[in-house]
XYZ file of C-alpha atoms in Angstrom:
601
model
C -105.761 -107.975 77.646
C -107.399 -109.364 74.504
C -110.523 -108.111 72.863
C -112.827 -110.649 74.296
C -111.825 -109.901 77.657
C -111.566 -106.145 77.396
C -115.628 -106.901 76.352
C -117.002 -108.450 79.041
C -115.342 -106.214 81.599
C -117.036 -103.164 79.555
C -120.479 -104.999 79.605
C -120.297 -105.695 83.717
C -119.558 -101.644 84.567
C -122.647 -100.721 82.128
C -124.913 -103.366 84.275
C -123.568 -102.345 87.699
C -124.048 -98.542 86.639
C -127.955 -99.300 85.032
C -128.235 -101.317 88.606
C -126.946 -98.214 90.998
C -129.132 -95.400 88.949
C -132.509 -97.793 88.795
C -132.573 -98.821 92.326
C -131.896 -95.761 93.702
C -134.452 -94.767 96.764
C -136.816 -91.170 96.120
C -136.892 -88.452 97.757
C -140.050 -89.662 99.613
C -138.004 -92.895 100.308
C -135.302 -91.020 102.123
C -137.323 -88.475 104.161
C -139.209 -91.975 105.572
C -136.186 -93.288 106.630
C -134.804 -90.411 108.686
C -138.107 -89.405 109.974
C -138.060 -93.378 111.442
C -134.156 -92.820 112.643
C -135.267 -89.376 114.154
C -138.118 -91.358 116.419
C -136.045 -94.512 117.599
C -133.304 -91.939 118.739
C -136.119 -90.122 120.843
C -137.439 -93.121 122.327
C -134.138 -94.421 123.694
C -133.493 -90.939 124.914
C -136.523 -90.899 126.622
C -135.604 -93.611 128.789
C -133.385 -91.457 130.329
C -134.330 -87.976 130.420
C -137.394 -85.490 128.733
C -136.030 -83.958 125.321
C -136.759 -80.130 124.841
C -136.106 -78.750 121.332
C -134.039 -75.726 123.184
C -131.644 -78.635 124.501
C -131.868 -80.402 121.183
C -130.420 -77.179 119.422
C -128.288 -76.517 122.450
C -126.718 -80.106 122.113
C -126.378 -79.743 118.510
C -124.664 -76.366 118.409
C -122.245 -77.705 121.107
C -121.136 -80.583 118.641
C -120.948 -78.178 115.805
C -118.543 -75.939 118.466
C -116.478 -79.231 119.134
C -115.984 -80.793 115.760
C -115.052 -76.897 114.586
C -112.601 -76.859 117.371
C -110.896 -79.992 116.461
C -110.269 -78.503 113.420
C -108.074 -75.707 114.857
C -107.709 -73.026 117.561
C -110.891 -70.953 117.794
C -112.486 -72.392 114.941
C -116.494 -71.967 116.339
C -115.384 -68.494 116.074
C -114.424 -68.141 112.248
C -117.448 -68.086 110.885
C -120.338 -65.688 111.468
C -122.395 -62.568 110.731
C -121.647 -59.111 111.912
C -122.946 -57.331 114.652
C -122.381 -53.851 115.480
C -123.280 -51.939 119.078
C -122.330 -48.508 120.590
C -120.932 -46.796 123.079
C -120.795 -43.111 123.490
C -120.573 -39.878 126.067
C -120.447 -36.248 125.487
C -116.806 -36.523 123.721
C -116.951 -39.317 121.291
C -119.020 -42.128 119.408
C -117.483 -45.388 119.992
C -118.901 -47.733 117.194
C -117.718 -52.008 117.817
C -117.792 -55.111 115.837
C -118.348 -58.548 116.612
C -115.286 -58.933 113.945
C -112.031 -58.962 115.915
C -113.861 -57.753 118.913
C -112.433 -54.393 118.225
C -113.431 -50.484 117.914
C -114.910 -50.582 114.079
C -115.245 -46.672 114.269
C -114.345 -43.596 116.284
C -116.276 -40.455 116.141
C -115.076 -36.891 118.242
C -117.838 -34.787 119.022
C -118.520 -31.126 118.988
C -116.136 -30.927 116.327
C -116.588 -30.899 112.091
C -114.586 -31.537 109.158
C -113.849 -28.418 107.300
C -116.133 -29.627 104.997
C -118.743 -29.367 107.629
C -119.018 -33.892 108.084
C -118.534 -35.474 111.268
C -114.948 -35.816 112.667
C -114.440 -39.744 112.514
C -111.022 -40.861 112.892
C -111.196 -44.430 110.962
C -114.249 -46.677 110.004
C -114.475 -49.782 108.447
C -112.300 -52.128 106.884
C -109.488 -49.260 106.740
C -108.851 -50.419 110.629
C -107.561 -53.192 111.993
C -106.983 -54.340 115.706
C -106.014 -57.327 117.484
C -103.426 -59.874 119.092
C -101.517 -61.924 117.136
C -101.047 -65.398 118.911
C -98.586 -68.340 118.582
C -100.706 -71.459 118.805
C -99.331 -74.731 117.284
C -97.342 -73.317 114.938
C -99.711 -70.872 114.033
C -100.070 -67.036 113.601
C -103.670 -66.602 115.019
C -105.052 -63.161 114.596
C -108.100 -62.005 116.739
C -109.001 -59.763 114.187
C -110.377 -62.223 111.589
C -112.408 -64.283 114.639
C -116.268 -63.423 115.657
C -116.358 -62.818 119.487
C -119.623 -62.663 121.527
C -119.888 -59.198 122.791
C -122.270 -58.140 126.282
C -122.716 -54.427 126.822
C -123.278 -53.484 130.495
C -124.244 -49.717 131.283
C -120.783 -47.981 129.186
C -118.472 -50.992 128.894
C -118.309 -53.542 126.266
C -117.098 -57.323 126.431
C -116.021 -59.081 123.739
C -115.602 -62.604 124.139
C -113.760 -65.735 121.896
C -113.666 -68.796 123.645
C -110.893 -71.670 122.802
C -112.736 -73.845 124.968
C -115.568 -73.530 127.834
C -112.908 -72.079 130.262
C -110.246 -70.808 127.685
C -111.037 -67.560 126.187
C -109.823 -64.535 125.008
C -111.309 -61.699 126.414
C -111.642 -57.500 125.212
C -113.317 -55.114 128.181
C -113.748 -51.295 127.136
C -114.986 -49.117 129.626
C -115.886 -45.702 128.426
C -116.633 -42.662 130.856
C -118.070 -39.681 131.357
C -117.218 -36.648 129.335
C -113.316 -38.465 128.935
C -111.643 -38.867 125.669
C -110.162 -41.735 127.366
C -111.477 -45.554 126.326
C -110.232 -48.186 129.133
C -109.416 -51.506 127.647
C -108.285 -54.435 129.227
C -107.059 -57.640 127.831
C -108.118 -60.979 129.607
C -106.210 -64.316 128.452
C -108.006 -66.903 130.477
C -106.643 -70.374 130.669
C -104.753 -69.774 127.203
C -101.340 -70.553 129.571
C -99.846 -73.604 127.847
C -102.102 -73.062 124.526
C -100.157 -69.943 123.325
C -96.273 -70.727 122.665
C -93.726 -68.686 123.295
C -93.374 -66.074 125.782
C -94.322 -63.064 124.355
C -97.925 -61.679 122.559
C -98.413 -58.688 119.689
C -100.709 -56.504 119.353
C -101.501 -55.302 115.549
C -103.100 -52.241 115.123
C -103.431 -50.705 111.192
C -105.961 -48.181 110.456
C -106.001 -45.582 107.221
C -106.471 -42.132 108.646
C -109.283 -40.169 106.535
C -109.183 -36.570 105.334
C -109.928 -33.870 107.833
C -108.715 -30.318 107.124
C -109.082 -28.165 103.948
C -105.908 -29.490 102.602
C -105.042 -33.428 102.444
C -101.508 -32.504 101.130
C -101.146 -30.044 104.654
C -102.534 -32.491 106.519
C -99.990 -35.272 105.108
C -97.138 -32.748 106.175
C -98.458 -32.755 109.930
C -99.129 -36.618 110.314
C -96.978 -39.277 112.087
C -96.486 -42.378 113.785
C -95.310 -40.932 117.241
C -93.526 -43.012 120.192
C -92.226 -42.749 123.871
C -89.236 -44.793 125.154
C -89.154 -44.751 128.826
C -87.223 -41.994 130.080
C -86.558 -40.286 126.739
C -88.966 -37.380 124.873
C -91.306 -38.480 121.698
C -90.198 -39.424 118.643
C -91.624 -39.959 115.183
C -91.290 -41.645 112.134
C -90.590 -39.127 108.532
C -93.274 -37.101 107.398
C -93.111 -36.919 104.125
C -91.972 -40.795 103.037
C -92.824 -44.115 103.571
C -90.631 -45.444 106.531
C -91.131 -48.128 108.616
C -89.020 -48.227 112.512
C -88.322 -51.202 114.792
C -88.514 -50.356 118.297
C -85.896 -52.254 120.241
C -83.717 -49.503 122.167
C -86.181 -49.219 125.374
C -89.413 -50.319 126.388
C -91.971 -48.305 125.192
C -94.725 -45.878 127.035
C -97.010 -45.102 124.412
C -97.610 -44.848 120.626
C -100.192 -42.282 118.756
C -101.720 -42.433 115.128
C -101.339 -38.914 114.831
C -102.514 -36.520 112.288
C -103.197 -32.804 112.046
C -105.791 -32.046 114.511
C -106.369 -35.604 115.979
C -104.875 -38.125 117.252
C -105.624 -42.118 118.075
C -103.223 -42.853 121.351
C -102.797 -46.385 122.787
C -101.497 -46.192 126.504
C -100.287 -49.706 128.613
C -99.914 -49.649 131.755
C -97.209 -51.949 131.631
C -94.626 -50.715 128.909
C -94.722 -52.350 125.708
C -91.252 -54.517 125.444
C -90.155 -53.995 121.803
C -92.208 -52.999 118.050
C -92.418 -51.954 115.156
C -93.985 -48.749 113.832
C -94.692 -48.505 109.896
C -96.373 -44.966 108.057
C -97.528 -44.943 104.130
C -98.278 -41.681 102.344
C -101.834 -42.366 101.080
C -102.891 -41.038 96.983
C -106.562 -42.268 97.589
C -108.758 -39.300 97.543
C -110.215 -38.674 101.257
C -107.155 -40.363 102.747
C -103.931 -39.176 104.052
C -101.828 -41.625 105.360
C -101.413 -45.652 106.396
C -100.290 -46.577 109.897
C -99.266 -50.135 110.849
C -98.047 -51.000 114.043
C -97.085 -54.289 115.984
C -96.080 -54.115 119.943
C -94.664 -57.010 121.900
C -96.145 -57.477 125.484
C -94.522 -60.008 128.229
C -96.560 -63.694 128.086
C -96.258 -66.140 131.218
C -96.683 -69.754 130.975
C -97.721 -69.995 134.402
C -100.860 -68.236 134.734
C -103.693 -66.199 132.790
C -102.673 -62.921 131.872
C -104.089 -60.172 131.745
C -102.901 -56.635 130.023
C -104.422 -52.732 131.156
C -104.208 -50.057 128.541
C -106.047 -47.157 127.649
C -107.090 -45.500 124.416
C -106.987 -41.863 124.132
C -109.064 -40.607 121.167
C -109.855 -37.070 120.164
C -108.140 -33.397 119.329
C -104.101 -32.223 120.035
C -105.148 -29.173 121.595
C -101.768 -29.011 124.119
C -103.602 -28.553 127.140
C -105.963 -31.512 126.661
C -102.817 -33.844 125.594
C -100.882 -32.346 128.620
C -103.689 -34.048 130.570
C -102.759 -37.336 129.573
C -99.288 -37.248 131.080
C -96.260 -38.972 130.066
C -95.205 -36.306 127.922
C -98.040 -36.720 124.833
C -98.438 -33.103 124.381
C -94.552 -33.102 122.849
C -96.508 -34.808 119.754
C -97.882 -30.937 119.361
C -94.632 -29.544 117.062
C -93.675 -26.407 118.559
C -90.196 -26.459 116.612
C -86.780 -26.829 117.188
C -84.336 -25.938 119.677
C -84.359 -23.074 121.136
C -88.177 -22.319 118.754
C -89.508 -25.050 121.018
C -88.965 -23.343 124.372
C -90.295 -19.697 123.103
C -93.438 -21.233 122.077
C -93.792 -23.288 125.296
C -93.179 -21.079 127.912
C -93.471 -17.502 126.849
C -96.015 -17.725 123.583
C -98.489 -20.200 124.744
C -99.052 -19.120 128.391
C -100.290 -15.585 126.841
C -101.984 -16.866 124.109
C -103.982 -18.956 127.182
C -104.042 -15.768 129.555
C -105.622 -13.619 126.176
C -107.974 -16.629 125.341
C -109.189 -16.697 129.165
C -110.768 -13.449 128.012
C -113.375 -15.067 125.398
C -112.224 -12.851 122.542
C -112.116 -13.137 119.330
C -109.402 -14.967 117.645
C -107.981 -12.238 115.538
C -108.338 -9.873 118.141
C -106.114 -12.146 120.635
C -103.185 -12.696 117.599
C -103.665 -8.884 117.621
C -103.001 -8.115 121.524
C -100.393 -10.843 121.350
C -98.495 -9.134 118.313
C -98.544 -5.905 120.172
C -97.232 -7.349 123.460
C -94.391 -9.068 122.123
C -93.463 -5.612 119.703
C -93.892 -3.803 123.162
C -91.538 -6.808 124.476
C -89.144 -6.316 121.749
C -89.255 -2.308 121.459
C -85.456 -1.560 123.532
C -83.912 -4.178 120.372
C -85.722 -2.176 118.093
C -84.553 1.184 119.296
C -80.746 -0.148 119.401
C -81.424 -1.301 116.290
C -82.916 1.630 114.235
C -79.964 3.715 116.699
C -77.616 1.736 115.322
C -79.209 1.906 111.584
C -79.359 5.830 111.627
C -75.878 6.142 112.685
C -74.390 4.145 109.584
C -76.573 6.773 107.243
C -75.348 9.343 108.718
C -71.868 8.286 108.432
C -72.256 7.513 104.611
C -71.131 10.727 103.356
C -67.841 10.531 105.222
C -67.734 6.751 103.861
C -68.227 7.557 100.337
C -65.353 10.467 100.692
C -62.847 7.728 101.849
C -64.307 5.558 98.653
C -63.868 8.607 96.246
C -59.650 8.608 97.853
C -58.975 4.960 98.287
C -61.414 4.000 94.568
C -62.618 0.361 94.404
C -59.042 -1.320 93.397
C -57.754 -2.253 96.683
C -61.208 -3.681 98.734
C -58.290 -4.754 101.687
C -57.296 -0.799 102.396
C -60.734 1.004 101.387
C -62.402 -1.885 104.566
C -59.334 -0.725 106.732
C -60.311 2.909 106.181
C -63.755 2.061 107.091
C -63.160 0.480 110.589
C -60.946 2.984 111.445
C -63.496 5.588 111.087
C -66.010 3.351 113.046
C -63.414 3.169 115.583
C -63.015 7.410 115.915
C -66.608 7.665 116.011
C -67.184 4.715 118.364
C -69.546 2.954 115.971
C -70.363 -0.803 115.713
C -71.279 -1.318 112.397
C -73.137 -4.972 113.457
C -74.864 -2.576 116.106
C -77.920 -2.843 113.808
C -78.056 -6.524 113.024
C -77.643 -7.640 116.140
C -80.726 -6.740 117.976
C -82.566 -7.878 114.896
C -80.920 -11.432 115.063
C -82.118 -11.189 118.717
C -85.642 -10.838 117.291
C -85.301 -13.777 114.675
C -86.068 -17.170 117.413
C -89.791 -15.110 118.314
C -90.897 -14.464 114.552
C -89.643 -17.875 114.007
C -91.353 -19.492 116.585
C -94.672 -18.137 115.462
C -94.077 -20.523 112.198
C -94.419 -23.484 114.382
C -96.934 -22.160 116.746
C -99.590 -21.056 114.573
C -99.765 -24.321 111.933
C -100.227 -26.335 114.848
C -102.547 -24.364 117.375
C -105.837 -26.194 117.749
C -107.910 -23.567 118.634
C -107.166 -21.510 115.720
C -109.318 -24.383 113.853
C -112.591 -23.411 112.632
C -112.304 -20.104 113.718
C -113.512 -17.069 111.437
C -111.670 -13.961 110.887
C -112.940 -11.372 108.072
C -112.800 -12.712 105.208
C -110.981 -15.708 106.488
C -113.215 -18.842 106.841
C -110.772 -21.049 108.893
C -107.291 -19.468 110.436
C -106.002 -22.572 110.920
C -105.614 -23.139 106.757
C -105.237 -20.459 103.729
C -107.546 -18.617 102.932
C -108.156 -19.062 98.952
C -109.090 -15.581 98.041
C -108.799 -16.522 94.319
C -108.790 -19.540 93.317
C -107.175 -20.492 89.994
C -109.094 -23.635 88.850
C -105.146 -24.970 88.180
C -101.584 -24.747 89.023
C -99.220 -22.371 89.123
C -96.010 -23.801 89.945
C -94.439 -22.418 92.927
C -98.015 -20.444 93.957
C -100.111 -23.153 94.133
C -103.996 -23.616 92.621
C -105.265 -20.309 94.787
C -104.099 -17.039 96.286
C -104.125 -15.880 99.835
C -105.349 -12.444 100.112
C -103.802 -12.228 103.826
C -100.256 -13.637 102.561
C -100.375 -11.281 99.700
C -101.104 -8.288 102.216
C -98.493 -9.758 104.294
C -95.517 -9.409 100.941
C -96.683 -5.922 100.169
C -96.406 -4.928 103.738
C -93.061 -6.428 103.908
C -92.139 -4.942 100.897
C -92.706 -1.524 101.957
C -91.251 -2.271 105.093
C -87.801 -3.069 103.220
C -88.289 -0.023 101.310
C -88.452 2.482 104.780
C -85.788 -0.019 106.296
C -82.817 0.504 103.085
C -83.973 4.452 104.201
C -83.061 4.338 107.634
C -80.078 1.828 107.189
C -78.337 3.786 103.977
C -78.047 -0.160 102.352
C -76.493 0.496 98.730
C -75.994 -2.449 96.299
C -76.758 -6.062 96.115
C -77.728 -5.680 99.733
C -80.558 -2.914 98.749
C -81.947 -5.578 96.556
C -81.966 -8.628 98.552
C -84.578 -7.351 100.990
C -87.628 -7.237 97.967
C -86.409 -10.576 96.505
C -86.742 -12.819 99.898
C -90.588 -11.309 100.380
C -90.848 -12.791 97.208
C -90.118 -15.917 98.326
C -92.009 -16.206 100.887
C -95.318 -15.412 98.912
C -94.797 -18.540 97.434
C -93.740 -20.339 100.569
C -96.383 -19.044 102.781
C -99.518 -19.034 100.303
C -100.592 -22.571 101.111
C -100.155 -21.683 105.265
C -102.340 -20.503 107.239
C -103.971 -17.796 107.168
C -103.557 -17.073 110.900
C -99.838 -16.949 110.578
C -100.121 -14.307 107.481
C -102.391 -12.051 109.496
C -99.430 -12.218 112.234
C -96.628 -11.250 110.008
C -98.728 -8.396 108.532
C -99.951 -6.993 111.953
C -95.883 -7.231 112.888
C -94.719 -5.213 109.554
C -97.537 -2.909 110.576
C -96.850 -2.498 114.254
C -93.099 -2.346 113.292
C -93.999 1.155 111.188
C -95.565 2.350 113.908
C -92.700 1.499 115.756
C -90.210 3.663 113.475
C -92.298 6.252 113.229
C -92.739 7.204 116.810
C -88.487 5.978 116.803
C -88.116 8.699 114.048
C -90.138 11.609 115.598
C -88.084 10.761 119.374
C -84.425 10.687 117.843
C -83.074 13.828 116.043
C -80.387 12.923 113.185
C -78.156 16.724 113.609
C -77.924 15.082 117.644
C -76.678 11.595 116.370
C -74.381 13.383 114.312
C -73.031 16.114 117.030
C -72.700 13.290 118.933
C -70.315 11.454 115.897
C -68.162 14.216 115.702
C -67.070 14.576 119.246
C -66.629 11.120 119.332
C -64.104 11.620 116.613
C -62.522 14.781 118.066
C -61.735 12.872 121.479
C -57.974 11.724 122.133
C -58.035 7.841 121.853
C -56.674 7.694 125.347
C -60.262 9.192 126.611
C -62.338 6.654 124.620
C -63.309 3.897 126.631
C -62.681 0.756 124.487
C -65.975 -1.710 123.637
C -65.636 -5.248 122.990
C -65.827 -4.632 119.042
C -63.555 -1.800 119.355
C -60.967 -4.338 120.950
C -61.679 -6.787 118.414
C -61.390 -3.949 115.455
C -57.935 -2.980 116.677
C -56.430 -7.141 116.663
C -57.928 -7.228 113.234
C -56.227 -4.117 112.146
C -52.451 -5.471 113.829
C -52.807 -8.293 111.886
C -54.124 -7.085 109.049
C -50.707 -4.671 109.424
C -48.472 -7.234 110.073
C -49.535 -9.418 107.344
C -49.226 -6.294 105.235
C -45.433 -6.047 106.053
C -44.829 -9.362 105.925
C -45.691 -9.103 102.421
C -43.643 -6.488 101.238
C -40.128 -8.387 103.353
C -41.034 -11.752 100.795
């Protein structure tokens, strides 16, 4: 292009662009002209039929609804503002948003935070609820879509139509004095729209801070799950962990935490899922829960899916209500901890609380029945305990002849003499072993036992947590930021108990010291429980002096021992042989026999 050319080009866009901005109509110019538009349209209408501004806005908001559909499934329903509405009954707040047609908030009555707040379970943007649907290719997620929600009496529809008769539809129905939400899934006409055969539903929700404790309440919080025909399971407690759920179908799921618990309940089993738990560090926040559960979808026909929420406290009895085994969420231990708890420890605990007592007074009448319970072991036991002391002097004569080079001979010595005086030296464990499964159990039983919760005792604001006595305003490692006055009552009563116990038993050694070092131990361990469980232990070390003491003033030592040495003076052929005496003579043979087969090599 030569310069000439390249000029007159230049000079023809400067003229069209002076032409465009100079002729341009005003604002005045403009208005005219649709104003005159507006009225022609009106008069050919009105040829026709009369034209109310209600039907005017009507017809335009119906093109807006079909040019937004066009543009992709449910699109009238992406935009919009939020509307919020509420359902409640004696038990719980239900608060719902337009947004994902879905529960925004759940509140559980007649019951506080430790910090004295309303219980609410999740709120907010921290939960998340609805279907996830195949349509065209795409993932469609109720939760992001405005539905039109109607509230008749207690239930609450929430509405998303595809079309005029294709909609997605949400129904809760909440009762009368129930923790239980109904909630019913309509898919109406969507047969043919939705590919695939199969829908999810996504449920993530950020459980908030309840207890004294978040890092307690962490350690009692889980994703729990039911395959049909199998007991509840749940994911780690301590660690992320996320589970796919494809060995059964599946009866329930529950957001649980320490005290509460978020349940969702089909009536139909869900067919496979996924089940996904995140250890929160956000202060007021323990934990993340994600989960997504396949239900059947047929091509043929609407569908239509009835589940049920349950929302509100893991008190055992009110879980047990549920059915379908939900109350196994409620740790009561392991094997056989589990069954103690279940069937011997909670009935009485129910039978005591029938009573309207006091909470320390029932841990107290419970303590004393299951001592009273235990009180034959604990005779045999202290029995067995007083016979070994007495026998010491004799022992430490066969030491004194034997000396500590040859441990083989100087143990052979020893069973023989058990075996003249018809003493089982294990006589004393044993019925304390016997003992171990109930104080056990009681570590499971009381860290999870609703109706400890809130309850004062003393000085002790809440036996369901510690009770911070002193608090340090830091860390001590392996104690914690506080001390429990109950758990340190409950070392130095176990302490002296060790002390009266290495009396009775004769203990000598490394075994007289290991009793005060695992008290210890469980200062530290048991400082940050609660303080329910410490105020059981001590009332057992108490009621377990008691014990000894009446033992002690019933049994006469110079009796035991009488008793001993006529043992010893009997022929062998008169002594009738125990189990352990049977089992002390084969360990003696072979002990022999190795002995000579020693001395032939």
């Amino acid at each position: 292009m030569d310069r000439n050319t390249f000029t007159g080009l230049f000079l023809i866009m400067v003229i069209l662009g002076a032409a465009v901005f100079f002729m341009k109509p005003s604002d005045a110019d403009i208005k005219k002209e649709k104003e005159r538009i507006t009225a022609d349209s009106l008069k050919k209408v009105g040829a026709n039929q009369t034209v109310t501004p209600t039907a005017t806005a009507a017809s335009n908001a119906l093109a807006k609804q079909d040019t937004t559909i066009s543009t992709g499934p449910f699109g009238a329903n992406l935009n919009g503002t939020e509307a919020t509405s509420v359902l409640e009954n004696q038990l719980l707040k239900l608060t719902f948003t337009n947004i994902g047609g879905k529960i925004k908030s759940v509140e559980v009555k007649d019951v506080k935070t430790y910090a004295g707040a309303p219980v609410v379970l999740f709120n907010g943007n921290n939960n998340k609820f609805g279907l996830n649907l195949n349509i065209d290719g795409k993932i469609v997620n109720t939760n992001n879509l405005y539905f039109t929600s109607t509230k008749n009496g207690n239930s609450m529809s929430m509405r998303a139509n595809y079309s005029a008769d294709k909609y997605i539809e949400f129904v809760y129905d909440l009762k009368d004095a129930s923790n239980n939400v109904g909630f019913n899934v309509n898919l109406n006409g969507l047969n043919g729209v939705v590919q695939g055969n199969t829908v999810s539903i996504n449920w993530e929700t950020t459980l908030l801070q309840q207890e004294k404790s978040a890092a307690k309440e962490q350690e009692h919080a889980a994703p729990y799950y039911k395959y049909s025909e199998q007991n509840p399971d749940h994911l780690g407690i301590g660690k992320d962990e996320k589970v796919d759920l494809t060995e059964g179908k599946i009866e329930w799921f529950s957001f649980k935490q320490h005290f509460f618990s978020a349940v969702l309940i089909p009536q139909v089993p869900f067919e496979k899922g996924n089940l996904e738990s995140k250890v929160s560090t956000e202060q007021g926040k323990v934990k993340w829960y994600g989960a997504n559960m396949q239900l059947p979808f047929n091509q043929l026909a609407s569908q239509s899916y009835a589940m049920k929420f349950y929302f509100g406290t893991n008190k055992f009895s009110t879980l047990k209500d549920q059915g379908q085994d939900i109350e196994k969420q409620v740790d009561m231990g392991y094997w056989p901890l589990k069954y103690i708890n279940r069937w011997i420890v909670l009935p009485v605990f129910n039978f005591l609380e029938s009573f309207n007592w006091g909470y320390g007074l029932i841990i107290l009448v419970l303590t004393i029945l299951l001592k009273l319970a235990m009180s034959p072991l604990t005779y045999k036991s202290y029995i067995s305990m007083a016979k070994m002391r007495i026998l010491k002097p004799e022992m430490d004569e066969i030491k004194a002849k034997v000396g500590d080079d040859n441990p083989t001979l100087l143990q052979q010595e020893y069973l023989k003499l058990y075996k003249k005086v018809g003493v089982n030296p294990l006589g004393g464990c044993l019925p304390m072993l016997l003992q171990l499964p109930f104080v056990m159990a009681f570590f499971f039983f009381f860290p999870n036992l609703f109706e400890l919760r809130g309850e004062s005792f003393l000085w002790m604001k809440d036996l369901s947590t510690y009770d911070d006595f002193i608090k340090f305003g830091f860390t001590i490692p392996f104690i914690g930021d506080h001390l429990s006055l109950m758990c340190v009552l409950m070392t130095i009563s176990t302490l002296i108990y060790t002390y009266f116990n290495n009396q009775i038993s004769g203990a000598t050694g490394q075994m007289k010291y290991i009793g005060y070092i695992m008290p210890i131990i469980f200062l530290g361990v048991l400082n940050s429980y609660p303080s329910g469980l410490n105020y059981y232990y001590f009332l057992a070390n108490m009621l377990t002096f008691a014990q000894q003491y009446l033992i002690r003033m019933m049994v006469n030592d110079e009796k035991i021992h009488a008793i001993l040495q006529e043992n010893k003076a009997k022929p062998q052929s008169e002594k009738k042989k125990s189990k352990f005496q049977a089992r002390l003579d084969d360990y003696m043979r072979t002990q022999q026999q190795a002995k000579i087969q020693s001395k032939k090599k």
